[in-house]
Amino acid sequence: MASNTTPPLDLTAILKSLSSNIQDVMVSWYEVQTASLRESSQSGLLVAPLRKHLQAHWEHIRSYLQKCHEFGEEVIIWQKTFQQGPESDGFSLLEELKSSSDEMCQESEVLMRQSASGIDILSSVTPQLLDLLRGPSKYAEKAPSAPPETTAFLGLGSPQHGLAAIARTTSALAEVQNNLCMLHNFWTAASATCRSFLTTNTNITQQDATHLGQTWKEWQEEIRCANVSIAKSLDAGAVEPAAPPVSPPAPAPPFASHTYRRQQRRRGSSKSDASLPASLPRKMSGLDDDGVSRTCWGFSFRRK
């Protein structure tokens, strides 16, 4: 009987896949933005609409998952009421669960339409992005002069990397839409289960109620983890993309050369000066202890 009270789809697997795919979308689309901005500062007009849409879409999904978590609380209350209170109270709460699951079905449909809209936005700008990234590249002109390690770093924003990122974004968005479709199916099944208990003479046992309550406790934790993951993706998406440098900065002169020149000058000094301990090299304000320019250690993102 317990199998009849649990929707056939595994909510845990759906949630893990959803949060992973959302992360993939944000990472790959950020790479598209970085590569396109390197080729043209005007490309922000192409990439900004989807970026804005995704931020709002992920926020809506987080709100939706919070309602899923609240539904789990209702199930746990129903379980305790069914086991301890009169049967009529248990069925009254079951009617509320049926109503809540119907609302979740409707909201799932809204999310699916939002997801489809995001795919349409990407499709509308993809031809222009492909033309931009396949055209004459600033990267191709400057990268060969860079050291191998710098070339590897700059490759993260190269046109070739951007083209691959467009394909990954398209694929990940399709997977997100599939996850949302599965969530809709999940809630459709949950609603049907509640309706079955309300409209038939199906007997609900204590074992059934316990099993369903325990299952939803586990799902609540998975919902919480998914929401945390999506929140991190939202934070990452708030970072303003910036084009990486086309060519590496000029290397700072080795620290040893400064010391060597000072030593050369001292060779003409008096004998009494030579008996004094050599002064320590003066620390350059723009250098670290090993003499490497502080500006060479990385790059920063600009936030809105």
Coordinates of C-alpha atoms in Angstrom, one line a residue:
M1 CA 0.0 0.0 0.0
A2 CA 2.9 2.4 0.8
S3 CA 3.9 2.4 -2.9
N4 CA 0.5 4.0 -3.7
T5 CA 1.1 7.0 -1.4
T6 CA 4.4 8.0 -3.0
P7 CA 4.5 9.7 -6.4
P8 CA 6.3 7.5 -8.9
L9 CA 9.0 10.1 -9.7
D10 CA 12.0 10.5 -7.4
L11 CA 12.1 14.1 -6.2
T12 CA 15.7 13.8 -4.9
A13 CA 17.0 12.9 -8.4
I14 CA 15.0 15.7 -10.0
L15 CA 16.3 18.3 -7.6
K16 CA 19.9 17.3 -7.8
S17 CA 19.7 17.4 -11.6
L18 CA 18.0 20.8 -11.6
S19 CA 20.5 22.5 -9.4
S20 CA 23.4 21.0 -11.3
N21 CA 21.9 22.1 -14.7
I22 CA 21.3 25.7 -13.4
Q23 CA 24.9 25.9 -12.3
D24 CA 26.0 24.7 -15.8
V25 CA 23.9 27.4 -17.4
M26 CA 25.3 30.1 -15.3
V27 CA 29.0 29.0 -15.8
S28 CA 28.7 28.5 -19.6
W29 CA 26.7 31.7 -20.2
Y30 CA 29.3 33.7 -18.2
E31 CA 32.0 32.2 -20.5
V32 CA 29.9 33.3 -23.5
Q33 CA 29.7 36.9 -22.2
T34 CA 33.4 37.0 -21.4
A35 CA 34.4 35.8 -24.9
S36 CA 32.0 38.1 -26.7
L37 CA 33.0 41.2 -24.7
R38 CA 36.6 40.6 -25.7
E39 CA 35.6 40.8 -29.3
S40 CA 33.3 43.7 -29.0
S41 CA 32.3 46.0 -26.1
Q42 CA 28.9 46.3 -27.7
S43 CA 28.2 42.6 -27.3
G44 CA 26.7 43.4 -23.9
L45 CA 23.5 44.4 -25.8
L46 CA 23.3 40.8 -27.0
V47 CA 24.0 38.9 -23.8
A48 CA 22.3 41.1 -21.2
P49 CA 18.7 40.1 -21.9
L50 CA 19.2 36.4 -21.3
R51 CA 21.3 37.2 -18.2
K52 CA 18.5 39.3 -16.8
H53 CA 15.9 36.7 -17.7
L54 CA 17.9 33.9 -16.0
Q55 CA 18.3 35.8 -12.8
A56 CA 14.5 36.3 -12.5
H57 CA 13.8 32.7 -13.5
W58 CA 16.2 31.3 -10.9
E59 CA 14.6 33.5 -8.2
H60 CA 11.1 32.2 -9.2
I61 CA 12.4 28.6 -9.0
R62 CA 13.8 29.3 -5.5
S63 CA 10.4 30.6 -4.4
Y64 CA 8.7 27.5 -5.9
L65 CA 11.1 25.2 -4.0
Q66 CA 10.2 27.0 -0.8
K67 CA 6.6 26.2 -1.4
C68 CA 7.6 22.5 -2.0
H69 CA 9.3 22.6 1.4
E70 CA 6.1 24.0 3.0
F71 CA 4.1 21.2 1.3
G72 CA 6.4 18.7 3.1
E73 CA 5.5 20.4 6.4
E74 CA 1.8 19.9 5.6
V75 CA 2.4 16.2 4.9
I76 CA 4.2 15.7 8.2
I77 CA 1.3 17.5 10.0
W78 CA -1.2 15.3 8.2
Q79 CA 0.8 12.2 9.2
K80 CA 0.7 13.1 12.9
T81 CA -3.0 14.0 12.8
F82 CA -3.9 10.8 10.9
Q83 CA -2.1 8.7 13.5
Q84 CA -3.3 10.5 16.6
G85 CA -6.6 12.3 15.8
P86 CA -10.0 11.4 14.5
E87 CA -10.1 10.1 10.9
S88 CA -12.2 13.1 9.8
D89 CA -9.4 15.5 10.7
G90 CA -6.9 13.5 8.7
F91 CA -9.2 13.6 5.6
S92 CA -9.7 17.3 6.0
L93 CA -6.0 17.9 5.9
L94 CA -5.8 15.6 2.9
E95 CA -8.1 17.9 1.1
E96 CA -5.7 20.7 1.8
L97 CA -2.9 18.7 0.4
K98 CA -4.9 18.0 -2.7
S99 CA -5.4 21.8 -3.1
S100 CA -1.7 22.5 -2.5
S101 CA -0.5 19.9 -5.0
D102 CA -2.9 21.4 -7.6
E103 CA -1.3 24.8 -7.0
M104 CA 2.1 23.4 -7.4
C105 CA 1.1 21.9 -10.7
Q106 CA 0.0 25.3 -12.0
E107 CA 3.2 27.0 -10.8
S108 CA 5.2 24.3 -12.5
E109 CA 3.5 25.2 -15.8
V110 CA 4.4 28.8 -15.3
L111 CA 8.1 27.9 -14.7
M112 CA 8.0 25.7 -17.9
R113 CA 6.8 28.7 -19.9
Q114 CA 9.6 30.8 -18.4
S115 CA 12.1 28.2 -19.3
A116 CA 10.9 28.1 -22.9
S117 CA 11.1 31.9 -23.1
G118 CA 14.7 31.7 -22.0
I119 CA 15.5 29.2 -24.7
D120 CA 13.8 31.5 -27.2
I121 CA 15.9 34.5 -26.1
L122 CA 19.1 32.4 -26.5
S123 CA 18.0 31.3 -30.0
S124 CA 17.3 34.8 -31.1
V125 CA 20.9 36.1 -30.3
T126 CA 22.8 32.9 -31.1
P127 CA 23.3 33.8 -34.8
Q128 CA 24.8 37.2 -34.0
L129 CA 27.0 35.7 -31.3
L130 CA 28.3 33.1 -33.7
D131 CA 29.1 35.7 -36.3
L132 CA 30.9 37.8 -33.7
L133 CA 33.0 34.8 -32.4
R134 CA 33.7 33.4 -35.8
G135 CA 34.9 36.7 -37.2
P136 CA 38.5 38.2 -37.1
S137 CA 39.6 37.9 -33.5
K138 CA 41.7 40.2 -31.4
Y139 CA 42.7 37.1 -29.5
A140 CA 44.1 35.5 -32.6
E141 CA 46.3 38.6 -33.3
K142 CA 47.8 38.9 -29.8
A143 CA 47.8 35.5 -28.2
P144 CA 50.8 34.0 -30.0
S145 CA 53.1 36.6 -28.4
A146 CA 52.1 35.5 -24.9
P147 CA 53.9 32.9 -22.8
P148 CA 52.3 29.4 -22.8
E149 CA 50.8 29.8 -19.3
T150 CA 49.3 33.2 -20.2
T151 CA 47.9 31.9 -23.4
A152 CA 46.2 29.0 -21.6
F153 CA 44.6 31.5 -19.2
L154 CA 43.5 33.9 -21.9
G155 CA 42.0 30.9 -23.8
L156 CA 39.2 30.9 -21.3
G157 CA 37.9 34.0 -23.1
S158 CA 38.8 33.0 -26.6
P159 CA 36.3 32.8 -29.5
Q160 CA 36.7 29.1 -29.7
H161 CA 35.9 28.7 -26.0
G162 CA 32.9 31.1 -26.4
L163 CA 31.5 29.0 -29.3
A164 CA 31.7 25.9 -27.2
A165 CA 30.1 27.7 -24.3
I166 CA 27.1 28.7 -26.4
A167 CA 26.5 25.0 -27.2
R168 CA 26.8 24.1 -23.5
T169 CA 24.4 26.8 -22.5
T170 CA 21.8 25.6 -25.0
S171 CA 22.1 22.1 -23.8
A172 CA 21.9 23.0 -20.1
L173 CA 18.9 25.2 -20.6
A174 CA 17.1 22.3 -22.4
E175 CA 18.0 20.1 -19.4
V176 CA 16.5 22.6 -17.0
Q177 CA 13.3 22.7 -18.9
N178 CA 13.2 18.9 -18.8
N179 CA 13.7 19.0 -15.0
L180 CA 10.8 21.4 -14.7
C181 CA 8.6 19.1 -16.8
M182 CA 9.5 16.2 -14.5
L183 CA 8.6 18.4 -11.4
H184 CA 5.2 19.1 -13.1
N185 CA 4.7 15.4 -13.6
F186 CA 5.6 14.8 -9.9
W187 CA 3.0 17.2 -8.7
T188 CA 0.4 15.8 -11.1
A189 CA 1.0 12.4 -9.6
A190 CA 0.9 13.8 -6.0
S191 CA -2.5 15.4 -6.8
A192 CA -3.8 12.2 -8.3
T193 CA -2.8 10.3 -5.2
C194 CA -4.6 12.7 -2.9
R195 CA -7.7 12.6 -5.1
S196 CA -7.6 8.8 -5.0
F197 CA -7.7 8.8 -1.2
L198 CA -10.6 11.3 -1.1
T199 CA -12.8 9.8 -3.8
T200 CA -12.4 6.1 -3.3
N201 CA -12.7 3.7 -0.5
T202 CA -8.9 3.2 -0.4
N203 CA -7.8 2.5 3.2
I204 CA -4.8 4.4 4.4
T205 CA -2.8 2.4 7.0
Q206 CA -0.6 3.7 9.8
Q207 CA 2.3 2.3 7.8
D208 CA 1.3 4.3 4.8
A209 CA 1.2 7.6 6.8
T210 CA 4.5 6.9 8.4
H211 CA 6.2 6.1 5.2
L212 CA 4.9 9.2 3.4
G213 CA 5.9 11.4 6.3
Q214 CA 9.4 10.0 6.5
T215 CA 9.8 10.3 2.7
W216 CA 8.9 14.0 2.8
K217 CA 11.3 14.7 5.7
E218 CA 14.1 13.4 3.4
W219 CA 12.8 15.4 0.5
Q220 CA 12.7 18.5 2.6
E221 CA 16.5 18.2 3.1
E222 CA 17.0 17.8 -0.6
I223 CA 14.9 20.8 -1.3
R224 CA 16.9 22.9 1.1
C225 CA 20.2 21.7 -0.5
A226 CA 18.8 22.6 -4.0
N227 CA 17.8 26.0 -2.8
V228 CA 21.3 26.7 -1.4
S229 CA 22.9 25.6 -4.6
I230 CA 20.6 27.8 -6.7
A231 CA 21.3 30.7 -4.4
K232 CA 25.0 30.3 -5.1
S233 CA 24.3 30.3 -8.8
L234 CA 22.4 33.5 -8.4
D235 CA 25.3 35.1 -6.5
A236 CA 27.7 34.1 -9.3
G237 CA 25.3 35.5 -11.9
A238 CA 25.3 38.9 -10.1
V239 CA 29.0 39.2 -11.0
E240 CA 29.4 41.7 -13.9
P241 CA 31.3 40.0 -16.8
A242 CA 34.4 41.7 -18.0
A243 CA 36.6 40.8 -21.0
P244 CA 40.0 39.4 -20.0
P245 CA 43.1 41.3 -21.3
V246 CA 43.9 40.6 -24.9
S247 CA 47.6 40.7 -24.3
P248 CA 49.5 40.0 -21.0
P249 CA 50.9 42.9 -19.0
A250 CA 54.6 43.7 -19.4
P251 CA 56.6 41.7 -16.9
A252 CA 58.2 43.6 -14.0
P253 CA 62.0 43.7 -14.0
P254 CA 63.5 41.0 -11.8
F255 CA 64.2 42.1 -8.2
A256 CA 67.7 40.8 -8.4
S257 CA 68.6 43.3 -11.1
H258 CA 67.8 46.2 -8.8
T259 CA 70.1 44.7 -6.2
Y260 CA 72.8 44.0 -8.7
R261 CA 72.9 47.7 -9.9
R262 CA 73.1 49.0 -6.4
Q263 CA 76.1 46.6 -5.7
Q264 CA 77.8 47.9 -8.9
R265 CA 77.5 51.5 -7.7
R266 CA 79.0 50.6 -4.3
R267 CA 82.2 49.2 -5.8
G268 CA 83.5 52.8 -6.2
S269 CA 82.7 53.7 -2.6
S270 CA 85.3 54.2 0.1
K271 CA 87.0 51.5 2.1
S272 CA 85.3 52.6 5.3
D273 CA 81.9 52.3 3.6
A274 CA 82.8 48.8 2.5
S275 CA 83.3 47.8 6.2
L276 CA 79.7 48.7 7.0
P277 CA 77.0 46.0 6.7
A278 CA 75.2 46.1 3.3
S279 CA 71.8 47.7 3.6
L280 CA 68.8 45.6 2.8
P281 CA 67.2 46.2 -0.6
R282 CA 64.4 48.8 -0.3
K283 CA 61.0 47.1 -0.8
M284 CA 59.3 48.5 -3.9
S285 CA 55.8 49.7 -3.2
G286 CA 54.5 48.0 -6.3
L287 CA 56.3 44.7 -5.7
D288 CA 55.8 41.7 -3.5
D289 CA 58.7 40.2 -1.5
D290 CA 59.8 38.2 -4.4
G291 CA 59.9 41.2 -6.7
V292 CA 56.8 40.2 -8.8
S293 CA 54.4 43.0 -9.7
R294 CA 51.3 42.7 -7.6
T295 CA 49.2 43.4 -10.7
C296 CA 50.3 40.2 -12.3
W297 CA 48.6 37.8 -9.9
G298 CA 45.1 37.8 -11.4
F299 CA 42.2 39.9 -12.3
S300 CA 39.1 41.2 -10.6
F301 CA 35.4 41.1 -11.4
R302 CA 33.3 44.3 -11.3
R303 CA 30.0 44.0 -9.6
K304 CA 26.9 45.9 -10.6

